[in-house]
mmCIF file of C-alpha atoms and ligand atoms in Angstrom:
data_model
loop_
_atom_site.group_PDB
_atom_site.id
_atom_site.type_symbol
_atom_site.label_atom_id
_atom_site.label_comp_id
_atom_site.label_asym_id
_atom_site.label_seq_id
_atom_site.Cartn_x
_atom_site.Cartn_y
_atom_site.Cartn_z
ATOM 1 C CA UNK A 1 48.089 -55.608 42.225
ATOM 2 C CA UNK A 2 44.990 -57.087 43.916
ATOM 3 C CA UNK A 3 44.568 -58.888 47.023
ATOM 4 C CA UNK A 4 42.784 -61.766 47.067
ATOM 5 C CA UNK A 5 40.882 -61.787 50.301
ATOM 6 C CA UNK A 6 40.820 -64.953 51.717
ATOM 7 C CA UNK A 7 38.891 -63.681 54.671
ATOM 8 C CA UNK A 8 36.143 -62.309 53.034
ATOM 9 C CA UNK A 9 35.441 -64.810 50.458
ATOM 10 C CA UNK A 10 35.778 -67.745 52.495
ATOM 11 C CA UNK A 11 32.934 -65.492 54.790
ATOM 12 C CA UNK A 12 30.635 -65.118 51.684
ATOM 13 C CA UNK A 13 31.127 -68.775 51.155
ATOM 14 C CA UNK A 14 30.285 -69.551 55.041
ATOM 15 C CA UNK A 15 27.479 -67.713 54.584
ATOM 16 C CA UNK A 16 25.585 -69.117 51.996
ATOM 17 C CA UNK A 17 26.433 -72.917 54.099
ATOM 18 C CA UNK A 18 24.803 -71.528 56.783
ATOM 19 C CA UNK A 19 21.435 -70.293 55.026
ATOM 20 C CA UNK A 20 21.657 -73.447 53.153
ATOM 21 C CA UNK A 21 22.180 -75.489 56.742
ATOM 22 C CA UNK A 22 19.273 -73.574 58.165
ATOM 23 C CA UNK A 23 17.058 -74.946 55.859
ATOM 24 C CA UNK A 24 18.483 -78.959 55.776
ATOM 25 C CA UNK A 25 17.736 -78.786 59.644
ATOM 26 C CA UNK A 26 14.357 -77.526 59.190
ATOM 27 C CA UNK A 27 13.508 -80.282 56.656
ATOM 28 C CA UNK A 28 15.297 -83.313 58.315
ATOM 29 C CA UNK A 29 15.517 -82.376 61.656
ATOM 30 C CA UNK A 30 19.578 -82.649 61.956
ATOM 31 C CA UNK A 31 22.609 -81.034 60.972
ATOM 32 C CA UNK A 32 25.719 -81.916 58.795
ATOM 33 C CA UNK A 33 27.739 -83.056 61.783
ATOM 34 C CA UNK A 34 31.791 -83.176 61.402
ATOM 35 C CA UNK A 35 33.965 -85.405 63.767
ATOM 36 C CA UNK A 36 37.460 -84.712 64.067
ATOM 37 C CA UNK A 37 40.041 -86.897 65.622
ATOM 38 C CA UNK A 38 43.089 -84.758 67.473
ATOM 39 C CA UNK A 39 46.005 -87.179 68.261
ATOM 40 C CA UNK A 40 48.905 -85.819 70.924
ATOM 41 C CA UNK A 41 48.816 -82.268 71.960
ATOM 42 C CA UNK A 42 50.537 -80.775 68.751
ATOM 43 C CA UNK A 43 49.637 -76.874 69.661
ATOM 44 C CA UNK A 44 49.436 -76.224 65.491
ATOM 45 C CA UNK A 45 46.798 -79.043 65.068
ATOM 46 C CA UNK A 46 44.972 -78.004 67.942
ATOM 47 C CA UNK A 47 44.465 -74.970 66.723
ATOM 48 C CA UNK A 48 43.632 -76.524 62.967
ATOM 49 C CA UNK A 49 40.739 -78.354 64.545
ATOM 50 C CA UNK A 50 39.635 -75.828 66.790
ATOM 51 C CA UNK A 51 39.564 -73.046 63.692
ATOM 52 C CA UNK A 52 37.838 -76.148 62.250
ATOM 53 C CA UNK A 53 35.283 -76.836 65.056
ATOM 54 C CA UNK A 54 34.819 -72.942 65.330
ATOM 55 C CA UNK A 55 33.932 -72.885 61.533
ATOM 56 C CA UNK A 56 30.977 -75.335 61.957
ATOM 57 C CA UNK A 57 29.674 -73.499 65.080
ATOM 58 C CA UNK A 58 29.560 -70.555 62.496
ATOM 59 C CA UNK A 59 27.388 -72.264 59.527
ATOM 60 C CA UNK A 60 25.377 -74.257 62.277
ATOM 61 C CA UNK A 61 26.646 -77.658 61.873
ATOM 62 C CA UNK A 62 27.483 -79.691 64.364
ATOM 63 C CA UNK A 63 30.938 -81.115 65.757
ATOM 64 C CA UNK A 64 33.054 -83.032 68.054
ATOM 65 C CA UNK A 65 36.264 -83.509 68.944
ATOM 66 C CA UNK A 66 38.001 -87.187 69.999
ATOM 67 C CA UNK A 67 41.295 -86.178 71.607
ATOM 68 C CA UNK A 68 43.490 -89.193 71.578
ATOM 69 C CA UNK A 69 46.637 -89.320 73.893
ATOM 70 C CA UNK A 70 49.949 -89.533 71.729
ATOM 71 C CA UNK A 71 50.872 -93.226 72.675
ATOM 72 C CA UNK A 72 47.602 -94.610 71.407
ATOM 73 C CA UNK A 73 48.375 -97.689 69.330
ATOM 74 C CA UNK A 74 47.134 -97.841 65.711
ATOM 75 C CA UNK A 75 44.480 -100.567 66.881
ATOM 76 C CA UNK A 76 42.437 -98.353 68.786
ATOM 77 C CA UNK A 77 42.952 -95.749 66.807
ATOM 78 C CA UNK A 78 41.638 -97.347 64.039
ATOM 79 C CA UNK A 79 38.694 -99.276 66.238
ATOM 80 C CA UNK A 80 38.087 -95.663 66.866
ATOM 81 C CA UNK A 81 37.546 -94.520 63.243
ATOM 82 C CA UNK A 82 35.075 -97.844 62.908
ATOM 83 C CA UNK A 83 33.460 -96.665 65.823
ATOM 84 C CA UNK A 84 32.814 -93.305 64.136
ATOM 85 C CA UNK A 85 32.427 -94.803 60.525
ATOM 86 C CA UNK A 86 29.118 -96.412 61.525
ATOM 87 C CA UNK A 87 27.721 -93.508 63.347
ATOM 88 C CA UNK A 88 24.319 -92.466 61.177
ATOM 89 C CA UNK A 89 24.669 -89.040 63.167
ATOM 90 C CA UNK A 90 28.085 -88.365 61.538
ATOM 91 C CA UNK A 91 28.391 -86.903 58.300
ATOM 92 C CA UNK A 92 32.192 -86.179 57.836
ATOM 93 C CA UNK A 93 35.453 -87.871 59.626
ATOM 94 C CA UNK A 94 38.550 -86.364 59.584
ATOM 95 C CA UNK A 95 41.885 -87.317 61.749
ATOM 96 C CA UNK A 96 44.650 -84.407 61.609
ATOM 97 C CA UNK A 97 47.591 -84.693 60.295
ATOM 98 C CA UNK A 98 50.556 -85.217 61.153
ATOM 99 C CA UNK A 99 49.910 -88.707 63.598
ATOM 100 C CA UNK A 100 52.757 -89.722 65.619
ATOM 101 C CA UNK A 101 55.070 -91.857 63.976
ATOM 102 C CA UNK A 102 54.061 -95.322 65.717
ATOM 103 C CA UNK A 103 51.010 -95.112 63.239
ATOM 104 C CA UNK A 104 50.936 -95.801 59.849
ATOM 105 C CA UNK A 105 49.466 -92.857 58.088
ATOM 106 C CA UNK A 106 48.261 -95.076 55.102
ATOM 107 C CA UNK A 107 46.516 -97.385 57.395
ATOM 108 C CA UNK A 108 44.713 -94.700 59.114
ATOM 109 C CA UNK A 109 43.382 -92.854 56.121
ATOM 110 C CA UNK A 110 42.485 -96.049 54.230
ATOM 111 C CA UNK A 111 40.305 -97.223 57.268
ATOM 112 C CA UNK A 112 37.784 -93.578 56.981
ATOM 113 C CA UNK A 113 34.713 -94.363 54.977
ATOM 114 C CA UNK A 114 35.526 -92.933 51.790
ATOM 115 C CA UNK A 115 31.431 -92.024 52.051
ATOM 116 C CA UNK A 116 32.992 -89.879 55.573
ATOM 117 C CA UNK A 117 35.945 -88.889 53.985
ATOM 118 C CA UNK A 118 35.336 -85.280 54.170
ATOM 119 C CA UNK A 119 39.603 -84.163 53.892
ATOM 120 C CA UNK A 120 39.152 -86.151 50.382
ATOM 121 C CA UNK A 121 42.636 -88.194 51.159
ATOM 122 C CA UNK A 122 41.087 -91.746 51.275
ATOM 123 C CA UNK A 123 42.473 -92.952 47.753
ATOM 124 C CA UNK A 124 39.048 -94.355 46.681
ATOM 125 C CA UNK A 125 38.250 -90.180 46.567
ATOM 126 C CA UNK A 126 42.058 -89.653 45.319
ATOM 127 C CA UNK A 127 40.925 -91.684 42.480
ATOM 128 C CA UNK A 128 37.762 -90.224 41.439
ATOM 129 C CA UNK A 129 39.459 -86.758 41.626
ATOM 130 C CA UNK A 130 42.196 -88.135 39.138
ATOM 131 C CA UNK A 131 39.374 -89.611 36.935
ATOM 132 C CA UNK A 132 37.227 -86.961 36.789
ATOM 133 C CA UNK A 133 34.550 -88.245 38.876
ATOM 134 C CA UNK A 134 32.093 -86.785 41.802
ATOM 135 C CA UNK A 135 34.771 -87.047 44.713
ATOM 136 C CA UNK A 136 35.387 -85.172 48.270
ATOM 137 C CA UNK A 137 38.150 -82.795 46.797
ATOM 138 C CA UNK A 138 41.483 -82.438 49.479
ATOM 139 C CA UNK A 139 40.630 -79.437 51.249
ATOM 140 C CA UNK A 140 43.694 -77.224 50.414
ATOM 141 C CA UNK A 141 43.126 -77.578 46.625
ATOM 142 C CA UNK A 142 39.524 -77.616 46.686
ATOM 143 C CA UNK A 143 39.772 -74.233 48.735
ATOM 144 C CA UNK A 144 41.947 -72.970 46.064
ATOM 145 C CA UNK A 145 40.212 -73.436 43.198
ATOM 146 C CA UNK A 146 37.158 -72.100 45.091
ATOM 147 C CA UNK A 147 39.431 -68.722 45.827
ATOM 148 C CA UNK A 148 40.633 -68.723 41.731
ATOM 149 C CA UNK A 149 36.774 -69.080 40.749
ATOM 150 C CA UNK A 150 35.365 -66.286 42.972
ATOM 151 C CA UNK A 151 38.538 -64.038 42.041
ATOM 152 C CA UNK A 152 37.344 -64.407 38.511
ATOM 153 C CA UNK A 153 40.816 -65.537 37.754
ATOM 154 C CA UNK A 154 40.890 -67.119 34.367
ATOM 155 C CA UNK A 155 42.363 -70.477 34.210
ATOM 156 C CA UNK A 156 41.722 -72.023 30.848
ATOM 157 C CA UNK A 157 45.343 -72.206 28.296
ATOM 158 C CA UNK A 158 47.715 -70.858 31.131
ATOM 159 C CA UNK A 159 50.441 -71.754 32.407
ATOM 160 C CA UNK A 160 49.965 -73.195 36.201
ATOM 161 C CA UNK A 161 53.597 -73.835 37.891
ATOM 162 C CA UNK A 162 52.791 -75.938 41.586
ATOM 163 C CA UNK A 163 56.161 -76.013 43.740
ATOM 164 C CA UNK A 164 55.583 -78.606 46.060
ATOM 165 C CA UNK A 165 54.310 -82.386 45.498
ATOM 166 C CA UNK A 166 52.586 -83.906 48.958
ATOM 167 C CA UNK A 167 49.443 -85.895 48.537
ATOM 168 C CA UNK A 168 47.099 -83.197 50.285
ATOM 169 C CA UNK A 169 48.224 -80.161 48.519
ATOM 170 C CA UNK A 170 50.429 -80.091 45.653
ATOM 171 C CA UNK A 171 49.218 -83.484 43.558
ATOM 172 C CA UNK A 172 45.782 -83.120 43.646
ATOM 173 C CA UNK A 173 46.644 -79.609 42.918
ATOM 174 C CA UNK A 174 48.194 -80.297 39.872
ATOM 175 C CA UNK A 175 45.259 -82.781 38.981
ATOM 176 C CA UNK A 176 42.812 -80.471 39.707
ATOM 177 C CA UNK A 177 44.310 -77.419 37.480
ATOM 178 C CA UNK A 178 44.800 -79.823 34.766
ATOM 179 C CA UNK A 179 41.409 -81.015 34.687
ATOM 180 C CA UNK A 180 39.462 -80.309 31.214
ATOM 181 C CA UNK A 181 36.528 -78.110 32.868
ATOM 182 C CA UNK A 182 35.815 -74.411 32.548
ATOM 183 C CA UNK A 183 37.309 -73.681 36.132
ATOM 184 C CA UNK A 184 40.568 -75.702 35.391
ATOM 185 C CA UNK A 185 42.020 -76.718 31.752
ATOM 186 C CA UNK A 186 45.327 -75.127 32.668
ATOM 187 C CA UNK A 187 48.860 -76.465 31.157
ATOM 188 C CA UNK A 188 50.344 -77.317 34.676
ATOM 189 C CA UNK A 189 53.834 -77.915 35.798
ATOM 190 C CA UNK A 190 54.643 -79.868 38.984
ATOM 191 C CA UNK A 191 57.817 -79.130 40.438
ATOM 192 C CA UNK A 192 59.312 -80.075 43.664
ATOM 193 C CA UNK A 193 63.054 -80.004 45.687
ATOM 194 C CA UNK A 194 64.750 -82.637 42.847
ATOM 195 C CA UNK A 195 63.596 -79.934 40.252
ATOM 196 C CA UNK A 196 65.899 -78.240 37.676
ATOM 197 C CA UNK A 197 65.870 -74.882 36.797
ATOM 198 C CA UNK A 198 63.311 -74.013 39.579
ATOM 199 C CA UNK A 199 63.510 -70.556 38.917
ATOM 200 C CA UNK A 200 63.112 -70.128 35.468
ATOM 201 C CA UNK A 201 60.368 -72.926 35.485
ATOM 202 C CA UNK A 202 58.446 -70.510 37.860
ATOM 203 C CA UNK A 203 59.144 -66.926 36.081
ATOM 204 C CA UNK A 204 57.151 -68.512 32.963
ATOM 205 C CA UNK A 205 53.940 -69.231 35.106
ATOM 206 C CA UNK A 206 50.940 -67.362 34.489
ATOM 207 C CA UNK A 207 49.392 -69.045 38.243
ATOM 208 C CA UNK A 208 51.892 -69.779 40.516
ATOM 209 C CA UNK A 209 51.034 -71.532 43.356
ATOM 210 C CA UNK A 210 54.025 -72.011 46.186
ATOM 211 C CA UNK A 211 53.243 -75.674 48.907
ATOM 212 C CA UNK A 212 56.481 -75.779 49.392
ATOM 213 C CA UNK A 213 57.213 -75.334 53.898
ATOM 214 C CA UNK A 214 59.919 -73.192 53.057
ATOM 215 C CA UNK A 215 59.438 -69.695 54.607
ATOM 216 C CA UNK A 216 59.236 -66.983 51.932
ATOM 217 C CA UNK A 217 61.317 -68.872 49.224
ATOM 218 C CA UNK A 218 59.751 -67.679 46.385
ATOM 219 C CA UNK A 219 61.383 -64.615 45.923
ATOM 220 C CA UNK A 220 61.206 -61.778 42.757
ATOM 221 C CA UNK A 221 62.902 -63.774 40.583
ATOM 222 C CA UNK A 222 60.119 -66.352 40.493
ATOM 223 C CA UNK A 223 58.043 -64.652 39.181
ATOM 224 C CA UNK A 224 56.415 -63.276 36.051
ATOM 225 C CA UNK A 225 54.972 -59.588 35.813
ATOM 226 C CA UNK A 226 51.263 -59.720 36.041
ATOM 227 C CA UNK A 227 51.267 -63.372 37.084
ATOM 228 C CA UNK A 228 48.949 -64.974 39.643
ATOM 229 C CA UNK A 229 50.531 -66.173 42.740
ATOM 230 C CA UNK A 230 48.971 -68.523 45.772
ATOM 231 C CA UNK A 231 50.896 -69.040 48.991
ATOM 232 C CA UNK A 232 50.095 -71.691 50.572
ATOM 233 C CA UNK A 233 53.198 -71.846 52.954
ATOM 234 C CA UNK A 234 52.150 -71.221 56.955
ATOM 235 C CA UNK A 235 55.412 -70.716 59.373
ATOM 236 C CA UNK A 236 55.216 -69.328 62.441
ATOM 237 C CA UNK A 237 58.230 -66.864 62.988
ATOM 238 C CA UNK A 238 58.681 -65.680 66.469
ATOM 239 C CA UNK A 239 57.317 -62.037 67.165
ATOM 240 C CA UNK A 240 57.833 -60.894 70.679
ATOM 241 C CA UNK A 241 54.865 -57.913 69.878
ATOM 242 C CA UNK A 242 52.347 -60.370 69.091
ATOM 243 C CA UNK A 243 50.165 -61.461 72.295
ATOM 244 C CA UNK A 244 50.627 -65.171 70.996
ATOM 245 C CA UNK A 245 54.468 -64.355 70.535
ATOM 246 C CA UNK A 246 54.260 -65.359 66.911
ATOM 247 C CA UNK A 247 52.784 -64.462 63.098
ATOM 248 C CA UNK A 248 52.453 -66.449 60.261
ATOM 249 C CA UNK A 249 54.198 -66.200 56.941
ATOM 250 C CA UNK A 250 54.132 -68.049 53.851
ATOM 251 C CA UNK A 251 56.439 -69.753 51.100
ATOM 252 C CA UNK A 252 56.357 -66.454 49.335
ATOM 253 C CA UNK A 253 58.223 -63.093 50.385
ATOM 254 C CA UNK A 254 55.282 -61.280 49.720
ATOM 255 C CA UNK A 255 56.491 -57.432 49.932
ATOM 256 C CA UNK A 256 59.142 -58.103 47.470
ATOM 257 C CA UNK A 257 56.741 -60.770 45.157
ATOM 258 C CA UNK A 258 53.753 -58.388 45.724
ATOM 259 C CA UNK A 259 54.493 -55.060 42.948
ATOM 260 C CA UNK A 260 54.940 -57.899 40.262
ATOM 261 C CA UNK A 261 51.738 -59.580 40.722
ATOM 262 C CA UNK A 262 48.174 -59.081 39.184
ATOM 263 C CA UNK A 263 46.762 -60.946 41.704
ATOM 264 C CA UNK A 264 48.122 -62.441 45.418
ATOM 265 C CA UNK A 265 46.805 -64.235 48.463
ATOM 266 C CA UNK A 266 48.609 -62.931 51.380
ATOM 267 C CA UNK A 267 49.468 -64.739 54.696
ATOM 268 C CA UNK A 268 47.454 -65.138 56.739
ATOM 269 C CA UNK A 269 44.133 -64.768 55.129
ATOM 270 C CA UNK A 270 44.514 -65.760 52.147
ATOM 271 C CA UNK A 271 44.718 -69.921 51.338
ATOM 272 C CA UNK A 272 44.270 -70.834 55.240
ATOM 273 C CA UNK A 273 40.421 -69.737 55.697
ATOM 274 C CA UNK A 274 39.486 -71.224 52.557
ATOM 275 C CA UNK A 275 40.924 -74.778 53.584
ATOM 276 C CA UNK A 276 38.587 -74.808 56.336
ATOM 277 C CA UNK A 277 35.794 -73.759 53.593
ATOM 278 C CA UNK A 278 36.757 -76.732 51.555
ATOM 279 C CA UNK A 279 36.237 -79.050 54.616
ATOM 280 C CA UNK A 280 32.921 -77.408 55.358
ATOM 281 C CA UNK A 281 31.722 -77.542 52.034
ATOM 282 C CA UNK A 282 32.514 -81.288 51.470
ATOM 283 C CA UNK A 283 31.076 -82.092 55.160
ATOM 284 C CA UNK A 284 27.617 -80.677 53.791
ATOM 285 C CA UNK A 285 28.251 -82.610 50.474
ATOM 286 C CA UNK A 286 27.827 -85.794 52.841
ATOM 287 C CA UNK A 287 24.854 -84.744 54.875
ATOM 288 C CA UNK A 288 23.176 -84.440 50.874
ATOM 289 C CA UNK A 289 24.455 -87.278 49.623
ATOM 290 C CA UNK A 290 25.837 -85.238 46.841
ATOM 291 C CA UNK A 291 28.867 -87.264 46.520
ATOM 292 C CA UNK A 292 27.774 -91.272 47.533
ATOM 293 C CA UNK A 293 24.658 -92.416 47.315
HETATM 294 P P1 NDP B 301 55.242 -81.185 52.485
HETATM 295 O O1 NDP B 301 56.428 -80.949 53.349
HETATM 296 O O2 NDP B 301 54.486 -82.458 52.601
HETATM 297 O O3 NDP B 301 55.701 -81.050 50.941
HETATM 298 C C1 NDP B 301 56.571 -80.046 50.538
HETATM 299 C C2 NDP B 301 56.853 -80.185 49.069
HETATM 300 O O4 NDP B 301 57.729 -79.128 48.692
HETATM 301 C C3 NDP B 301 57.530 -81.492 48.688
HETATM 302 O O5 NDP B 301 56.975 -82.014 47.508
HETATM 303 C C4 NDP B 301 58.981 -81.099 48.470
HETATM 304 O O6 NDP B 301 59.640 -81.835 47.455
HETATM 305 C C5 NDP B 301 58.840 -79.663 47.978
HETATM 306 N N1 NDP B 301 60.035 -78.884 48.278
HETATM 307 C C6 NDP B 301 60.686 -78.797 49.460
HETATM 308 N N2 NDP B 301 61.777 -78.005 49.323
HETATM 309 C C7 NDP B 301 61.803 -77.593 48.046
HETATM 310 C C8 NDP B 301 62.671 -76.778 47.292
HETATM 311 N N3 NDP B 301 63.747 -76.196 47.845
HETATM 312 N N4 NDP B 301 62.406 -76.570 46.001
HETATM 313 C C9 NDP B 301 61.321 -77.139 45.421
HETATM 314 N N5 NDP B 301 60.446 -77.924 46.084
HETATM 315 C C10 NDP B 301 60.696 -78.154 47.373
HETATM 316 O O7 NDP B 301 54.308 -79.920 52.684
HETATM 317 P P2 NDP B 301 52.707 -79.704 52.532
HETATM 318 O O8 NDP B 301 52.293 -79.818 51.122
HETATM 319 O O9 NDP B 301 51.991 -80.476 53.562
HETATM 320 O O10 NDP B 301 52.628 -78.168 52.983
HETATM 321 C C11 NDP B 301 53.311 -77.147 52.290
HETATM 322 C C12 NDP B 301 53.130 -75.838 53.036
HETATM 323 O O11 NDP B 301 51.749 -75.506 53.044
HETATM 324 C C13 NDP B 301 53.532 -75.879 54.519
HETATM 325 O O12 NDP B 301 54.070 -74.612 54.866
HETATM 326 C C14 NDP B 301 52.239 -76.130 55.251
HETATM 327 O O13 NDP B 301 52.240 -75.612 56.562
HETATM 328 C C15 NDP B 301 51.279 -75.348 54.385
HETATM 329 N N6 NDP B 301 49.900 -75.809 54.422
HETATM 330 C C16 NDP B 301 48.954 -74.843 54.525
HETATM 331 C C17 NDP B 301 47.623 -75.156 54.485
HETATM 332 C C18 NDP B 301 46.642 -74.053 54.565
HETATM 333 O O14 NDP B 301 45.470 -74.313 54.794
HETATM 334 N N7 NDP B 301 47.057 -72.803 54.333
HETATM 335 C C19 NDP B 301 47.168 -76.543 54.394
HETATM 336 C C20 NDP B 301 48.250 -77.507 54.216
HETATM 337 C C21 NDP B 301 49.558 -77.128 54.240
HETATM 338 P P3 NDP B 301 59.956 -83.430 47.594
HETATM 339 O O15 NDP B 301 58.657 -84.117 47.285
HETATM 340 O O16 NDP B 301 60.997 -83.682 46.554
HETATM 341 O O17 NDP B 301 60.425 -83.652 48.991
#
């Protein structure tokens, strides 16, 4: 069994942003600059965008926060993302997720600058993704496939099972894998909680890749000797002997899924650090105009 290290890849990949930063602010004078919006006081997403405004600090971009209290209406939330959409200084939008419930989620993603849309949710991005275009790939995914590549895992004619269908992880998941390019071209099977035969579907994957927010579901029986597994899954399970009186596991039990794997992320350190990668990565994609004109 290997361990694919999250950590260390997503540190060789942080890396080369920030030697690649270094020499984008010597040329224009500026660097990539990502804004994040942080609505309510959610302790998980405050962490998310903290991680995330720690990860810039790291490759030398720039960031800022815009804490919003968690009774904002839509309307200035959204006169707040047009506010930030016209900024020439910012590069790369993003507004965590989940909002409160007061606010249409639709209405705020639809309203980011695709051109700023740096989580890749807005569907004018969405779209591109599913057409094969230049897009902002959803972070999650993007990270993924970024983890897959570096892992030298080989992709092309196998059999990719997804558990899990949401629009930031599991869809453009499935899109992604299926995808006819050399780090993709996968047969891919999209399953989710209406699914029959979940089980068996899963013990025939070659990649198996668990988005599921069910702690450690994905037990032995899922899966295939010498198959590829990605948790994605993040739960916080109380653990008085942890200063922060908690740890993180994922969608898979990974001591029991571990012996039958070739290759496993584990959690944490696995899918997490690489999210915040993907978000990087598509925040210096702006700043180049790699993606939009
Ligand atoms: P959602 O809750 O949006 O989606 C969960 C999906 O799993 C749904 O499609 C649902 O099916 C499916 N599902 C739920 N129960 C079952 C079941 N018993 N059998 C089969 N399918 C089931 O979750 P997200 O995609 O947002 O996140 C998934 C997990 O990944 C979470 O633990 C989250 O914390 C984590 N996460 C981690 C990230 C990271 O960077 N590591 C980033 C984003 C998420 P249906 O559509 O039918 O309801």
């Amino acid at each position: 069994m290997i361990l694919i290290d999250g950590k260390e890849i997503s540190n060789q990949i942080k890396s080369e942003i920030a030697n690649e930063v270094r020499k984008l602010r010597e040329d224009s004078g500026r660097s990539p600059h990502l804004a994040a919006i942080l609505v309510g006081n959610d302790p998980a997403s405050e962490t998310y965008v903290f991680n995330k405004e720690k990860a810039c600090k790291e490759v030398g971009m720039s960031s800022s926060i815009y804490k919003m209290p968690s009774d904002i209406t839509e309307e200035k939330l959204i006169e707040t993302i047009n506010f930030i959409n016209k900024d020439e200084e910012i590069d790369g939008l993003i507004v965590q997720l989940p909002i409160p419930k007061h606010i249409s989620v639709n209405k705020v993603i639809e309203s980011i600058n695709p051109r700023k849309d740096v989580d890749g949710f807005h569907p004018v991005n969405i779209g591109k993704m599913v057409l094969g275009q230049a897009s902002y790939l959803p972070a999650t995914p993007f990270g993924i496939s970024m983890l897959l590549q570096r892992s030298n895992i080989v992709t092309e004619g196998k059999h990719c099972v997804i558990v899990g269908r949401s629009n930031i992880v599991g869809t453009p998941m499935s899109i992604l894998m299926s995808r006819n390019h050399s780090l993709a071209n996968a047969t891919v099977t999209l399953c989710h909680s209406k699914t029959q035969h979940l089980t068996e579907i899963c013990s025939s994957a070659d990649i198996l890749i668990a988005a599921i927010g069910k702690c450690e579901m994905i037990t032995a029986d899922y899966v295939k000797k010498g198959a590829t597994v990605i948790d994605v899954g993040m739960h916080r399970v109380a653990d008085a002997s942890k200063k922060s009186g908690f740890r993180l596991k994922g969608d898979v039990k990974f001591d029991e899924v571990a012996p039958l794997c070739e290759y496993i992320t584990p959690v944490p350190g696995g899918v997490g650090p690489m999210t915040i990668v993907g978000l990087i990565m598509n925040t210096l994609k702006s700043f180049k105009h790699d993606i939009y004109e």
